[in-house]
Amino acid sequence: MPDPLADHDQLASALRLVEREAQAYLAGLDDALVRPPVTPGGVIPPLPDAGDGSLPALTALIEAARDGATRSAGPRFFHFVMGGSTPAALGADWLTSTLDQVAFNWVSSPFAAHIEQVSLGWLKEMFGIPADWSAVITTGATTGNLVGLATARRWWGLQHRRDVDADGFGGLPPVPVFAGGYLHASAIKALAMLGIGRHNAQVLARDAAGRVDLDALESALRAEKNRPAILIATAGDVNTGDFDPLAEMADMADRYGAWLHVDGAFGLFAALSPATRRLVRGVERANSVSVDGHKWLNVPYDTGFAFVRDAALHAGSFGATAAYLGAEALARPVFGNLAPEMSRRARALPVWATLRAYGRDGYRQMVERHLGLAQRVARQVDEAPDLERLADVALNVVCFRFHPPDVPEAALDDLNRRLGQLILEDGRVFFGTTDYAGKVAFRPAIVNWRTREEDVDLIVRVTRELGARLTASSVPR
Ligand SMILES: Cc1ncc(COP(=O)(O)O)c(C=O)c1O
């Protein structure tokens, strides 16, 4: 098979093959073990000189996926914070590849640009973000944080009468960045990528869990003596789902003229339910906000969003011009100039489709179902004599550990770490360990649209079953 052109007539068969296999894979997802049946690896074969055509290649890939794919799109994957793909979003994602639009601007694809503009408008409505903010679809909350903090960096430079995007940081003082202990690794990574420096974020926490110390924050801002600073608030801590107090941090940003960036990767979905809406109060007063799509919105990887109050600052951070790109009417956002990538996948299509398919009410129902499921798990943890809940359940994450009454504290971290490994290997449910307030703990997060009571009930059942097996065989008493 020397040339793809010779494969032209196989296109319909290739799509039929993938459709048939996708149906089978998705039909098995609700009941499959989460961990892959086989761990992929081994020697890397040489690049073939002569290919064998689309159907044999796809068949080989499908077989490898059947063996090696983590069933993370299914209902019992509670590790990290990973959603699945709603039927509408998955269908639209197939369409995205089929249409293969380049979502750079209104010339490369007016269709993709329009769908992106509409989707972002709907998301602003959903999250309570003012309609006149600038916004862009990113590849996730890490890039959402990057976009928000890049804009903050631009603002900070301009306060020092420097266009840092044009002229760099040379000669300027370090950028003061303050956050509570919920600060996510991805925001720190964004600070590193932006040259602000990963060590430059000062974490002001009042306890080992990471709750922000507002008094210390106020003192730190006062000590800056009106020099510009950046605050990062986290709406939805990965360990517990807890929130930094956004309104209080917005007040402080107002008082000291600081930039407030909110990382709301999954937590911003609290805006959908009257039961949790108070948690996001104040987000509309931030300067920039990052949210994920592939978590609670349940669109496929990789999708996220950045929202920025000041459109000119946003455009200034990511602008790029070249004669061949053409001039754009400024009234319309050039999405490829609002985020790192210029050539961009039309990630808006699944976002648009899922919002159109399920609407605000559908998402509210899903979020409320997940809130209820998290409380159900919390109750089961509380009732189990060998489990200990470590934090309140503010949202959709339940933080707990295995703690049989006769096991000494000193042995618990090691026991929970080993139990975490057993749970991943077992595969009926999937969640890993974290470090919460100095203790090794589990933190299953519920965000998948497929997840039901029978799925979450396995969290406690499997933990206790494997925990009992582990203690019976090994732990010193
Ligand atoms: C609070 C928070 N911010 C940012 C991220 C990073 O998101 P992504 O991996 O989609 O870039 C996560 C992921 O779990 C998160 O929980």
Tab-separated table of C-alpha atoms and ligand atoms in Angstrom:
chain	number	residue	atom	x	y	z
A	1	MET	CA	0.000	0.000	0.000
A	2	PRO	CA	2.342	2.750	-1.217
A	3	ASP	CA	0.138	5.835	-1.051
A	4	PRO	CA	-3.042	6.837	0.926
A	5	LEU	CA	-4.671	7.692	-2.379
A	6	ALA	CA	-4.657	4.015	-3.250
A	7	ASP	CA	-6.682	3.454	-0.052
A	8	HIS	CA	-9.408	5.908	-1.042
A	9	ASP	CA	-12.085	3.310	-1.648
A	10	GLN	CA	-11.542	1.804	1.822
A	11	LEU	CA	-12.815	4.894	3.622
A	12	ALA	CA	-16.402	3.704	4.034
A	13	SER	CA	-15.240	0.276	5.246
A	14	ALA	CA	-12.828	1.898	7.689
A	15	LEU	CA	-15.602	3.995	9.210
A	16	ARG	CA	-17.969	1.012	9.369
A	17	LEU	CA	-15.295	-1.038	11.130
A	18	VAL	CA	-14.692	1.671	13.736
A	19	GLU	CA	-18.415	2.212	14.249
A	20	ARG	CA	-18.998	-1.500	14.855
A	21	GLU	CA	-16.087	-1.738	17.294
A	22	ALA	CA	-17.066	1.466	19.071
A	23	GLN	CA	-20.566	0.080	19.645
A	24	ALA	CA	-19.113	-3.080	21.185
A	25	TYR	CA	-16.655	-1.168	23.373
A	26	LEU	CA	-19.254	1.280	24.639
A	27	ALA	CA	-21.809	-1.472	25.254
A	28	GLY	CA	-19.327	-3.187	27.574
A	29	LEU	CA	-18.275	-0.053	29.411
A	30	ASP	CA	-20.850	-0.137	32.212
A	31	ASP	CA	-19.718	-3.578	33.395
A	32	ALA	CA	-16.069	-3.828	32.319
A	33	LEU	CA	-13.176	-3.804	34.767
A	34	VAL	CA	-11.709	-0.311	34.713
A	35	ARG	CA	-8.075	-1.321	34.509
A	36	PRO	CA	-6.876	-2.507	31.111
A	37	PRO	CA	-6.948	-6.304	30.672
A	38	VAL	CA	-3.281	-6.253	29.624
A	39	THR	CA	-0.444	-3.828	30.373
A	40	PRO	CA	0.925	-2.662	27.040
A	41	GLY	CA	4.672	-2.508	26.477
A	42	GLY	CA	7.487	-4.497	24.941
A	43	VAL	CA	9.838	-3.789	22.099
A	44	ILE	CA	9.149	-0.981	19.644
A	45	PRO	CA	8.756	-2.535	16.174
A	46	PRO	CA	10.486	-0.774	13.267
A	47	LEU	CA	8.479	1.611	11.093
A	48	PRO	CA	7.136	-0.503	8.211
A	49	ASP	CA	8.456	0.359	4.759
A	50	ALA	CA	5.344	-0.947	3.091
A	51	GLY	CA	2.116	-0.289	4.963
A	52	ASP	CA	-0.684	-2.823	4.861
A	53	GLY	CA	-3.568	-0.404	4.332
A	54	SER	CA	-6.251	1.134	6.526
A	55	LEU	CA	-8.303	-1.944	7.447
A	56	PRO	CA	-5.427	-4.105	8.751
A	57	ALA	CA	-3.941	-1.080	10.554
A	58	LEU	CA	-7.246	-0.195	12.207
A	59	THR	CA	-7.884	-3.803	13.128
A	60	ALA	CA	-4.488	-4.005	14.849
A	61	LEU	CA	-5.149	-0.761	16.711
A	62	ILE	CA	-8.601	-1.907	17.805
A	63	GLU	CA	-7.168	-5.160	19.128
A	64	ALA	CA	-4.477	-3.277	21.050
A	65	ALA	CA	-7.098	-0.915	22.465
A	66	ARG	CA	-9.362	-3.776	23.488
A	67	ASP	CA	-6.466	-5.130	25.552
A	68	GLY	CA	-4.757	-1.985	26.673
A	69	ALA	CA	-7.331	0.806	27.050
A	70	THR	CA	-8.237	1.949	30.553
A	71	ARG	CA	-12.037	2.004	30.763
A	72	SER	CA	-11.852	5.581	32.051
A	73	ALA	CA	-14.922	6.616	30.050
A	74	GLY	CA	-16.994	4.242	32.182
A	75	PRO	CA	-19.006	4.792	35.358
A	76	ARG	CA	-16.578	3.401	37.951
A	77	PHE	CA	-13.486	5.422	37.132
A	78	PHE	CA	-13.170	7.711	40.162
A	79	HIS	CA	-9.430	8.463	39.948
A	80	PHE	CA	-8.126	12.001	39.265
A	81	VAL	CA	-11.215	13.972	38.111
A	82	MET	CA	-12.172	12.469	34.763
A	83	GLY	CA	-15.527	12.603	33.052
A	84	GLY	CA	-16.761	10.524	30.122
A	85	SER	CA	-18.389	11.653	26.887
A	86	THR	CA	-22.121	12.135	26.652
A	87	PRO	CA	-23.737	10.571	23.567
A	88	ALA	CA	-24.169	14.009	21.996
A	89	ALA	CA	-20.581	15.011	22.747
A	90	LEU	CA	-19.112	11.775	21.405
A	91	GLY	CA	-21.158	11.991	18.218
A	92	ALA	CA	-20.068	15.593	17.731
A	93	ASP	CA	-16.449	14.614	18.355
A	94	TRP	CA	-16.618	12.119	15.501
A	95	LEU	CA	-18.068	14.904	13.409
A	96	THR	CA	-15.205	17.176	14.457
A	97	SER	CA	-12.657	14.783	12.984
A	98	THR	CA	-14.787	14.236	9.907
A	99	LEU	CA	-15.140	17.930	9.150
A	100	ASP	CA	-11.521	18.601	10.206
A	101	GLN	CA	-12.103	22.319	10.594
A	102	VAL	CA	-9.273	24.584	11.674
A	103	ALA	CA	-10.738	26.779	14.392
A	104	PHE	CA	-8.203	29.573	13.980
A	105	ASN	CA	-10.463	32.393	12.796
A	106	TRP	CA	-13.546	33.321	10.804
A	107	VAL	CA	-11.708	32.731	7.529
A	108	SER	CA	-10.325	29.267	8.271
A	109	SER	CA	-13.757	28.177	9.506
A	110	PRO	CA	-16.646	30.587	10.076
A	111	PHE	CA	-18.671	27.550	11.151
A	112	ALA	CA	-16.238	26.505	13.914
A	113	ALA	CA	-15.750	30.113	15.046
A	114	HIS	CA	-19.495	30.647	15.306
A	115	ILE	CA	-20.058	27.403	17.213
A	116	GLU	CA	-17.220	28.346	19.589
A	117	GLN	CA	-18.715	31.787	20.174
A	118	VAL	CA	-22.163	30.344	20.903
A	119	SER	CA	-20.787	27.596	23.167
A	120	LEU	CA	-18.750	30.045	25.214
A	121	GLY	CA	-21.800	32.290	25.579
A	122	TRP	CA	-23.845	29.351	26.905
A	123	LEU	CA	-21.083	28.387	29.325
A	124	LYS	CA	-20.905	31.938	30.678
A	125	GLU	CA	-24.643	31.764	31.342
A	126	MET	CA	-24.228	28.424	33.041
A	127	PHE	CA	-21.379	29.525	35.309
A	128	GLY	CA	-22.661	33.056	36.047
A	129	ILE	CA	-19.779	34.722	34.229
A	130	PRO	CA	-20.668	38.121	32.716
A	131	ALA	CA	-21.574	37.934	29.016
A	132	ASP	CA	-19.109	40.648	27.976
A	133	TRP	CA	-15.994	38.730	29.106
A	134	SER	CA	-13.548	37.445	26.516
A	135	ALA	CA	-13.402	33.636	26.324
A	136	VAL	CA	-11.727	30.816	24.460
A	137	ILE	CA	-11.766	27.035	24.337
A	138	THR	CA	-8.504	25.476	25.524
A	139	THR	CA	-7.200	21.947	25.804
A	140	GLY	CA	-8.056	21.715	29.517
A	141	ALA	CA	-7.850	23.550	32.811
A	142	THR	CA	-4.047	23.597	32.731
A	143	THR	CA	-4.156	25.659	29.551
A	144	GLY	CA	-7.128	27.553	30.992
A	145	ASN	CA	-4.880	28.471	33.910
A	146	LEU	CA	-2.082	29.304	31.491
A	147	VAL	CA	-4.331	31.677	29.538
A	148	GLY	CA	-5.721	33.369	32.655
A	149	LEU	CA	-2.302	33.753	34.237
A	150	ALA	CA	-0.686	34.909	30.969
A	151	THR	CA	-3.238	37.687	30.901
A	152	ALA	CA	-2.485	38.440	34.550
A	153	ARG	CA	1.204	38.582	33.663
A	154	ARG	CA	0.461	41.077	30.882
A	155	TRP	CA	-1.580	43.198	33.297
A	156	TRP	CA	1.200	43.034	35.899
A	157	GLY	CA	3.801	44.129	33.344
A	158	LEU	CA	1.676	47.045	32.210
A	159	GLN	CA	1.360	48.165	35.843
A	160	HIS	CA	5.162	48.379	35.705
A	161	ARG	CA	4.909	50.221	32.357
A	162	ARG	CA	6.282	47.228	30.500
A	163	ASP	CA	4.728	45.165	27.719
A	164	VAL	CA	6.229	41.870	28.905
A	165	ASP	CA	4.782	39.997	25.944
A	166	ALA	CA	6.737	42.257	23.625
A	167	ASP	CA	9.824	43.023	25.677
A	168	GLY	CA	10.159	40.311	28.315
A	169	PHE	CA	10.716	40.545	32.056
A	170	GLY	CA	14.332	41.834	32.077
A	171	GLY	CA	14.985	44.175	35.017
A	172	LEU	CA	11.554	43.790	36.598
A	173	PRO	CA	11.082	42.482	40.161
A	174	PRO	CA	9.627	38.993	40.786
A	175	VAL	CA	5.855	38.758	40.259
A	176	PRO	CA	4.104	38.411	43.637
A	177	VAL	CA	1.646	35.496	43.477
A	178	PHE	CA	-0.467	34.401	46.458
A	179	ALA	CA	-2.758	31.422	46.940
A	180	GLY	CA	-4.187	29.095	49.562
A	181	GLY	CA	-3.104	25.508	49.978
A	182	TYR	CA	-5.656	24.229	47.467
A	183	LEU	CA	-3.497	25.655	44.668
A	184	HIS	CA	-3.470	23.010	41.935
A	185	ALA	CA	-0.273	21.629	40.395
A	186	SER	CA	-1.428	22.857	36.991
A	187	ALA	CA	-1.520	26.487	38.133
A	188	ILE	CA	2.013	26.088	39.447
A	189	LYS	CA	2.976	24.565	36.110
A	190	ALA	CA	1.406	27.524	34.312
A	191	LEU	CA	3.484	29.910	36.452
A	192	ALA	CA	6.588	27.971	35.419
A	193	MET	CA	5.672	28.092	31.720
A	194	LEU	CA	5.053	31.827	31.964
A	195	GLY	CA	8.474	32.578	33.425
A	196	ILE	CA	6.862	33.782	36.650
A	197	GLY	CA	8.421	30.786	38.319
A	198	ARG	CA	6.925	27.781	40.034
A	199	HIS	CA	8.600	28.774	43.315
A	200	ASN	CA	7.149	32.222	43.137
A	201	ALA	CA	3.681	31.279	44.352
A	202	GLN	CA	3.409	31.921	48.074
A	203	VAL	CA	0.990	29.470	49.630
A	204	LEU	CA	-0.807	30.907	52.652
A	205	ALA	CA	-2.716	28.110	54.355
A	206	ARG	CA	-4.135	28.125	57.851
A	207	ASP	CA	-4.130	24.354	58.312
A	208	ALA	CA	-2.648	21.149	56.969
A	209	ALA	CA	-5.703	20.631	54.748
A	210	GLY	CA	-4.760	23.786	52.838
A	211	ARG	CA	-7.591	26.162	53.757
A	212	VAL	CA	-6.540	29.650	52.753
A	213	ASP	CA	-5.357	31.940	55.558
A	214	LEU	CA	-7.177	35.170	54.735
A	215	ASP	CA	-5.401	37.127	57.488
A	216	ALA	CA	-2.004	36.088	56.168
A	217	LEU	CA	-3.164	36.912	52.648
A	218	GLU	CA	-4.253	40.377	53.719
A	219	SER	CA	-0.918	40.970	55.502
A	220	ALA	CA	0.997	39.785	52.438
A	221	LEU	CA	-0.943	42.113	50.157
A	222	ARG	CA	-0.526	44.996	52.587
A	223	ALA	CA	3.208	44.343	52.659
A	224	GLU	CA	3.278	44.781	48.870
A	225	LYS	CA	2.318	48.433	49.492
A	226	ASN	CA	0.009	48.712	46.477
A	227	ARG	CA	2.453	47.019	44.128
A	228	PRO	CA	0.454	44.804	41.729
A	229	ALA	CA	0.019	41.175	42.757
A	230	ILE	CA	-1.799	38.078	41.505
A	231	LEU	CA	-4.164	36.002	43.666
A	232	ILE	CA	-5.113	32.491	42.637
A	233	ALA	CA	-8.280	31.028	44.149
A	234	THR	CA	-9.262	27.398	43.705
A	235	ALA	CA	-12.929	26.561	43.243
A	236	GLY	CA	-12.908	22.822	43.912
A	237	ASP	CA	-9.898	21.317	45.671
A	238	VAL	CA	-8.865	17.982	44.150
A	239	ASN	CA	-8.614	16.267	47.541
A	240	THR	CA	-11.977	17.274	48.987
A	241	GLY	CA	-13.915	19.399	46.479
A	242	ASP	CA	-13.751	22.282	48.966
A	243	PHE	CA	-13.623	25.902	47.775
A	244	ASP	CA	-11.507	28.918	48.567
A	245	PRO	CA	-13.820	31.781	49.654
A	246	LEU	CA	-14.121	33.503	46.277
A	247	ALA	CA	-16.112	36.537	47.429
A	248	GLU	CA	-13.696	37.308	50.271
A	249	MET	CA	-10.740	36.931	47.935
A	250	ALA	CA	-12.468	39.179	45.392
A	251	ASP	CA	-12.972	41.780	48.163
A	252	MET	CA	-9.293	41.571	48.964
A	253	ALA	CA	-8.286	41.847	45.322
A	254	ASP	CA	-10.467	44.981	45.131
A	255	ARG	CA	-8.970	46.476	48.282
A	256	TYR	CA	-5.386	45.994	47.147
A	257	GLY	CA	-5.825	46.334	43.399
A	258	ALA	CA	-4.710	42.728	42.770
A	259	TRP	CA	-5.588	40.396	39.904
A	260	LEU	CA	-7.835	37.486	40.919
A	261	HIS	CA	-7.589	34.277	38.898
A	262	VAL	CA	-10.030	31.468	39.734
A	263	ASP	CA	-9.170	27.862	38.918
A	264	GLY	CA	-12.614	26.282	38.716
A	265	ALA	CA	-11.647	23.184	36.749
A	266	PHE	CA	-14.559	21.118	38.023
A	267	GLY	CA	-15.860	23.196	40.929
A	268	LEU	CA	-17.503	25.837	38.786
A	269	PHE	CA	-20.241	23.329	37.989
A	270	ALA	CA	-21.465	24.011	41.546
A	271	ALA	CA	-23.131	27.044	39.935
A	272	LEU	CA	-25.714	24.710	38.403
A	273	SER	CA	-27.409	23.637	41.612
A	274	PRO	CA	-29.193	25.859	44.135
A	275	ALA	CA	-27.723	23.504	46.768
A	276	THR	CA	-24.122	24.490	45.948
A	277	ARG	CA	-24.398	27.800	44.084
A	278	ARG	CA	-23.205	29.759	47.125
A	279	LEU	CA	-19.780	28.149	46.700
A	280	VAL	CA	-19.129	30.027	43.447
A	281	ARG	CA	-20.425	33.378	44.689
A	282	GLY	CA	-17.835	35.985	43.715
A	283	VAL	CA	-16.519	34.253	40.578
A	284	GLU	CA	-18.137	36.998	38.507
A	285	ARG	CA	-15.812	39.467	40.241
A	286	ALA	CA	-12.608	37.658	39.220
A	287	ASN	CA	-10.333	38.868	36.435
A	288	SER	CA	-9.831	35.454	34.871
A	289	VAL	CA	-11.333	31.994	35.285
A	290	SER	CA	-10.322	28.535	34.108
A	291	VAL	CA	-12.760	25.606	33.767
A	292	ASP	CA	-12.485	22.095	32.335
A	293	GLY	CA	-14.684	20.527	29.694
A	294	HIS	CA	-13.463	16.936	29.941
A	295	LYS	CA	-14.358	16.726	33.609
A	296	TRP	CA	-17.921	17.558	34.620
A	297	LEU	CA	-19.147	18.714	31.217
A	298	ASN	CA	-18.402	15.185	29.949
A	299	VAL	CA	-17.010	16.129	26.568
A	300	PRO	CA	-14.091	14.086	25.189
A	301	TYR	CA	-10.453	14.883	25.850
A	302	ASP	CA	-9.094	17.453	25.477
A	303	THR	CA	-11.259	20.456	26.251
A	304	GLY	CA	-11.272	23.343	28.701
A	305	PHE	CA	-12.130	27.017	28.850
A	306	ALA	CA	-10.586	30.337	29.806
A	307	PHE	CA	-12.677	33.397	30.610
A	308	VAL	CA	-11.069	36.825	30.928
A	309	ARG	CA	-12.752	40.042	32.051
A	310	ASP	CA	-10.544	42.404	30.002
A	311	ALA	CA	-10.740	41.471	26.312
A	312	ALA	CA	-7.876	43.732	25.251
A	313	LEU	CA	-5.479	42.229	27.792
A	314	HIS	CA	-6.531	38.741	26.722
A	315	ALA	CA	-5.941	39.430	23.034
A	316	GLY	CA	-2.613	41.117	23.825
A	317	SER	CA	-1.261	38.014	25.543
A	318	PHE	CA	-1.671	35.586	22.649
A	319	GLY	CA	-1.765	37.764	19.539
A	320	ALA	CA	0.227	36.737	16.506
A	321	THR	CA	0.221	38.391	13.110
A	322	ALA	CA	1.599	37.500	9.722
A	323	ALA	CA	0.692	38.935	6.350
A	324	TYR	CA	-0.726	35.654	5.034
A	325	LEU	CA	-3.104	35.285	7.974
A	326	GLY	CA	-5.082	38.314	6.834
A	327	ALA	CA	-6.625	41.142	8.798
A	328	GLU	CA	-9.626	40.383	10.985
A	329	ALA	CA	-12.587	42.556	11.827
A	330	LEU	CA	-11.914	43.297	15.488
A	331	ALA	CA	-15.547	42.874	16.428
A	332	ARG	CA	-15.104	39.101	16.144
A	333	PRO	CA	-12.726	37.121	18.330
A	334	VAL	CA	-9.823	35.390	16.590
A	335	PHE	CA	-9.821	32.302	18.780
A	336	GLY	CA	-6.384	31.203	17.542
A	337	ASN	CA	-5.042	34.444	18.998
A	338	LEU	CA	-6.620	33.943	22.431
A	339	ALA	CA	-4.863	30.703	23.408
A	340	PRO	CA	-1.500	29.041	22.735
A	341	GLU	CA	-2.448	27.094	19.586
A	342	MET	CA	-3.063	28.824	16.266
A	343	SER	CA	-4.178	25.794	14.253
A	344	ARG	CA	-6.796	24.338	16.563
A	345	ARG	CA	-9.181	21.410	16.574
A	346	ALA	CA	-12.822	22.552	16.542
A	347	ARG	CA	-13.349	21.454	20.144
A	348	ALA	CA	-16.460	23.611	20.301
A	349	LEU	CA	-18.564	21.075	18.390
A	350	PRO	CA	-18.953	18.553	21.243
A	351	VAL	CA	-19.441	21.425	23.697
A	352	TRP	CA	-22.218	22.910	21.591
A	353	ALA	CA	-23.842	19.532	20.970
A	354	THR	CA	-23.903	18.440	24.604
A	355	LEU	CA	-25.226	21.800	25.820
A	356	ARG	CA	-27.872	21.772	23.119
A	357	ALA	CA	-28.789	18.154	23.853
A	358	TYR	CA	-29.171	18.391	27.624
A	359	GLY	CA	-29.447	22.087	28.422
A	360	ARG	CA	-29.082	23.746	31.787
A	361	ASP	CA	-31.649	21.434	33.380
A	362	GLY	CA	-29.969	18.268	32.161
A	363	TYR	CA	-26.634	19.393	33.564
A	364	ARG	CA	-28.236	20.501	36.825
A	365	GLN	CA	-29.813	17.058	37.192
A	366	MET	CA	-26.523	15.313	36.489
A	367	VAL	CA	-24.580	17.506	38.918
A	368	GLU	CA	-27.227	17.030	41.603
A	369	ARG	CA	-27.201	13.275	41.053
A	370	HIS	CA	-23.427	13.305	41.596
A	371	LEU	CA	-23.752	15.485	44.708
A	372	GLY	CA	-26.246	12.954	46.071
A	373	LEU	CA	-23.989	10.025	45.184
A	374	ALA	CA	-21.065	11.658	46.994
A	375	GLN	CA	-23.218	12.065	50.112
A	376	ARG	CA	-24.278	8.420	49.785
A	377	VAL	CA	-20.631	7.309	49.758
A	378	ALA	CA	-19.899	9.607	52.720
A	379	ARG	CA	-22.727	7.962	54.699
A	380	GLN	CA	-21.427	4.492	53.879
A	381	VAL	CA	-17.936	5.521	54.967
A	382	ASP	CA	-19.315	6.911	58.224
A	383	GLU	CA	-21.223	3.702	58.929
A	384	ALA	CA	-18.235	1.419	58.292
A	385	PRO	CA	-16.252	0.638	61.465
A	386	ASP	CA	-13.011	0.269	59.513
A	387	LEU	CA	-13.233	3.476	57.435
A	388	GLU	CA	-12.553	7.036	58.496
A	389	ARG	CA	-13.839	10.065	56.634
A	390	LEU	CA	-11.238	12.824	56.648
A	391	ALA	CA	-13.143	15.820	55.267
A	392	ASP	CA	-16.604	17.264	54.796
A	393	VAL	CA	-18.100	16.524	51.392
A	394	ALA	CA	-18.708	19.938	49.891
A	395	LEU	CA	-19.251	18.702	46.353
A	396	ASN	CA	-18.431	15.459	44.536
A	397	VAL	CA	-15.220	14.186	46.167
A	398	VAL	CA	-15.155	11.907	49.223
A	399	CYS	CA	-11.886	11.942	51.161
A	400	PHE	CA	-11.420	8.956	53.490
A	401	ARG	CA	-9.007	6.223	54.525
A	402	PHE	CA	-9.058	2.628	55.635
A	403	HIS	CA	-8.645	2.657	59.399
A	404	PRO	CA	-9.413	-0.612	61.182
A	405	PRO	CA	-9.703	0.076	64.923
A	406	ASP	CA	-6.800	-2.135	65.916
A	407	VAL	CA	-4.222	-0.794	63.436
A	408	PRO	CA	-1.879	1.834	64.938
A	409	GLU	CA	-1.712	5.303	63.383
A	410	ALA	CA	1.921	4.797	62.382
A	411	ALA	CA	0.966	1.860	60.139
A	412	LEU	CA	-1.963	3.549	58.390
A	413	ASP	CA	-0.142	5.414	55.622
A	414	ASP	CA	1.637	2.332	54.414
A	415	LEU	CA	-1.523	0.238	54.716
A	416	ASN	CA	-3.571	2.732	52.672
A	417	ARG	CA	-0.858	3.092	50.056
A	418	ARG	CA	-0.759	-0.670	49.557
A	419	LEU	CA	-4.535	-0.861	49.578
A	420	GLY	CA	-4.644	1.874	46.923
A	421	GLN	CA	-2.440	-0.237	44.693
A	422	LEU	CA	-4.671	-3.290	45.258
A	423	ILE	CA	-7.769	-1.286	44.353
A	424	LEU	CA	-6.209	-0.181	41.063
A	425	GLU	CA	-5.106	-3.741	40.281
A	426	ASP	CA	-8.528	-5.143	41.197
A	427	GLY	CA	-10.198	-2.818	38.712
A	428	ARG	CA	-13.844	-3.095	39.771
A	429	VAL	CA	-13.530	0.529	40.815
A	430	PHE	CA	-10.610	2.849	40.171
A	431	PHE	CA	-9.272	5.511	42.498
A	432	GLY	CA	-5.830	6.289	43.814
A	433	THR	CA	-4.384	7.762	46.955
A	434	THR	CA	-3.434	11.298	47.830
A	435	ASP	CA	-1.807	13.079	50.732
A	436	TYR	CA	-4.513	14.862	52.714
A	437	ALA	CA	-3.356	16.846	55.747
A	438	GLY	CA	-0.346	14.573	56.091
A	439	LYS	CA	-2.341	11.347	55.785
A	440	VAL	CA	-2.457	8.920	52.893
A	441	ALA	CA	-6.103	8.982	51.824
A	442	PHE	CA	-8.520	8.012	49.050
A	443	ARG	CA	-10.407	10.703	47.193
A	444	PRO	CA	-12.838	9.197	44.666
A	445	ALA	CA	-14.324	11.950	42.505
A	446	ILE	CA	-17.733	11.497	40.867
A	447	VAL	CA	-18.102	13.276	37.509
A	448	ASN	CA	-19.091	10.693	34.911
A	449	TRP	CA	-22.577	10.996	33.391
A	450	ARG	CA	-22.970	7.184	33.463
A	451	THR	CA	-22.343	6.763	37.194
A	452	ARG	CA	-25.237	5.366	39.275
A	453	GLU	CA	-25.827	4.163	42.833
A	454	GLU	CA	-24.664	0.617	42.125
A	455	ASP	CA	-21.356	2.003	40.825
A	456	VAL	CA	-20.568	4.199	43.821
A	457	ASP	CA	-21.676	1.475	46.240
A	458	LEU	CA	-18.642	-0.514	45.100
A	459	ILE	CA	-16.294	2.176	46.464
A	460	VAL	CA	-16.856	1.225	50.093
A	461	ARG	CA	-17.529	-2.455	49.417
A	462	VAL	CA	-14.300	-3.037	47.460
A	463	THR	CA	-12.192	-0.910	49.820
A	464	ARG	CA	-13.359	-2.878	52.846
A	465	GLU	CA	-13.067	-6.257	51.146
A	466	LEU	CA	-9.524	-5.672	49.889
A	467	GLY	CA	-8.575	-3.886	53.102
A	468	ALA	CA	-9.676	-6.866	55.193
A	469	ARG	CA	-7.692	-9.199	52.956
A	470	LEU	CA	-4.608	-7.016	53.313
A	471	THR	CA	-4.791	-6.695	57.090
A	472	ALA	CA	-5.436	-10.412	57.509
A	473	SER	CA	-2.229	-11.149	55.638
A	474	SER	CA	0.253	-8.498	56.712
A	475	VAL	CA	-0.238	-5.537	59.038
A	476	PRO	CA	1.571	-5.613	62.388
A	477	ARG	CA	-0.794	-5.148	65.339
B	1	LIG	C1	-8.516	22.310	40.327
B	1	LIG	C2	-7.879	21.781	39.082
B	1	LIG	N1	-7.226	22.636	38.270
B	1	LIG	C3	-6.636	22.222	37.137
B	1	LIG	C4	-6.660	20.906	36.763
B	1	LIG	C5	-5.935	20.487	35.518
B	1	LIG	O1	-6.824	20.105	34.546
B	1	LIG	P1	-6.360	19.441	33.155
B	1	LIG	O2	-5.654	18.189	33.510
B	1	LIG	O3	-7.638	19.222	32.472
B	1	LIG	O4	-5.493	20.402	32.438
B	1	LIG	C6	-7.335	19.983	37.565
B	1	LIG	C7	-7.369	18.553	37.206
B	1	LIG	O5	-7.749	17.702	37.996
B	1	LIG	C8	-7.968	20.435	38.746
B	1	LIG	O6	-8.634	19.587	39.545
